[in-house]
Amino acid sequence: ASDAERLLNSLTAERSTITAWEKFGKSGWGEDGRRAFLHEIDSDAYAEELQEVYTKCHEAFVEKHWAVEWGHPIYDFEKTHLFDHADLSDCEIH
């Protein structure tokens, strides 16, 4: 299995037995379903677009609640931050 398939098969939503692979990965990504998971993109344009909807609070929440998955050695994710986490006082991270 590919790394993407292995990753997506390990992820399920709460109260569900359907994996992310079953729900999204098998049929493809993008508007026409022909893009690869984690396909190459224009990273500058994507980062700019992402920052319009994804905030430092979202990033901190994801890092807290998905720390086990992000840190799993089989995935070997490189840690990166879009935002400075020096002041998260205005974020509700439960």
Coordinates of C-alpha atoms in Angstrom, one line a residue:
A1 CA 0.0 0.0 0.0
S2 CA 1.1 3.6 -0.6
D3 CA 2.0 5.9 2.2
A4 CA -1.1 7.9 1.6
E5 CA -3.3 4.8 1.7
R6 CA -1.7 3.6 4.9
L7 CA -2.1 7.0 6.5
L8 CA -5.8 7.4 5.4
N9 CA -6.6 3.8 6.5
S10 CA -5.4 4.7 10.0
L11 CA -7.8 7.6 10.3
T12 CA -11.5 7.4 11.3
A13 CA -13.9 10.0 12.5
E14 CA -15.4 9.8 15.9
R15 CA -18.4 7.4 16.1
S16 CA -17.5 5.9 12.7
T17 CA -15.8 2.8 11.4
I18 CA -15.3 4.2 7.9
T19 CA -11.7 5.2 7.3
A20 CA -10.6 8.3 5.5
W21 CA -9.3 6.1 2.7
E22 CA -12.8 4.5 2.2
K23 CA -14.5 7.9 2.3
F24 CA -12.0 10.0 0.3
G25 CA -8.9 8.3 -0.8
K26 CA -10.2 5.5 -3.0
S27 CA -12.1 7.8 -5.3
G28 CA -9.3 10.3 -5.8
W29 CA -8.9 14.0 -4.8
G30 CA -9.7 17.3 -6.3
E31 CA -12.7 18.5 -8.4
D32 CA -12.5 15.6 -10.9
G33 CA -11.1 12.9 -8.6
R34 CA -7.9 12.7 -10.7
R35 CA -5.4 14.4 -8.4
A36 CA -3.1 12.5 -6.1
F37 CA -3.3 12.8 -2.3
L38 CA -0.8 15.5 -1.3
H39 CA -0.1 16.3 -4.9
E40 CA 2.4 19.0 -5.8
I41 CA 0.9 22.5 -5.6
D42 CA 2.0 26.1 -5.9
S43 CA 3.0 26.3 -2.2
D44 CA 3.1 30.1 -2.1
A45 CA -0.4 30.5 -3.5
Y46 CA -1.8 27.7 -1.4
A47 CA -0.2 29.1 1.8
E48 CA -1.8 32.5 1.1
E49 CA -5.2 30.9 0.4
L50 CA -5.0 28.6 3.5
Q51 CA -4.2 31.5 5.8
E52 CA -7.5 33.2 4.8
V53 CA -9.4 30.4 6.6
Y54 CA -6.9 28.6 8.8
T55 CA -5.6 30.5 11.8
K56 CA -2.9 30.1 14.4
C57 CA -5.7 28.8 16.7
H58 CA -6.7 26.1 14.2
E59 CA -3.0 25.1 13.9
A60 CA -2.6 24.9 17.6
F61 CA -5.8 22.8 18.0
V62 CA -4.7 20.4 15.3
E63 CA -1.2 20.1 16.8
K64 CA -2.6 19.3 20.2
H65 CA -5.3 16.8 19.1
W66 CA -3.4 15.0 16.4
A67 CA -0.1 15.0 18.1
V68 CA 0.0 11.2 18.2
E69 CA -0.7 10.8 14.5
W70 CA 1.7 13.6 13.5
G71 CA 4.4 12.1 15.7
H72 CA 4.0 8.5 14.5
P73 CA 7.3 7.2 13.0
I74 CA 5.6 5.4 10.1
Y75 CA 4.4 8.7 8.6
D76 CA 7.7 10.7 9.2
F77 CA 5.9 14.0 9.0
E78 CA 8.2 17.1 9.1
K79 CA 7.1 19.5 11.7
T80 CA 6.2 22.9 10.3
H81 CA 4.3 25.9 11.4
L82 CA 2.4 28.5 9.4
F83 CA 2.1 30.7 12.4
D84 CA 4.0 32.0 15.3
H85 CA 2.8 30.3 18.4
A86 CA 4.3 32.7 20.9
D87 CA 0.9 34.1 22.0
L88 CA -2.1 31.8 21.9
S89 CA -4.0 33.5 24.7
D90 CA -6.8 34.4 22.3
C91 CA -7.3 30.8 21.2
E92 CA -9.7 28.3 22.8
I93 CA -7.8 25.0 22.5
H94 CA -9.8 22.2 24.3

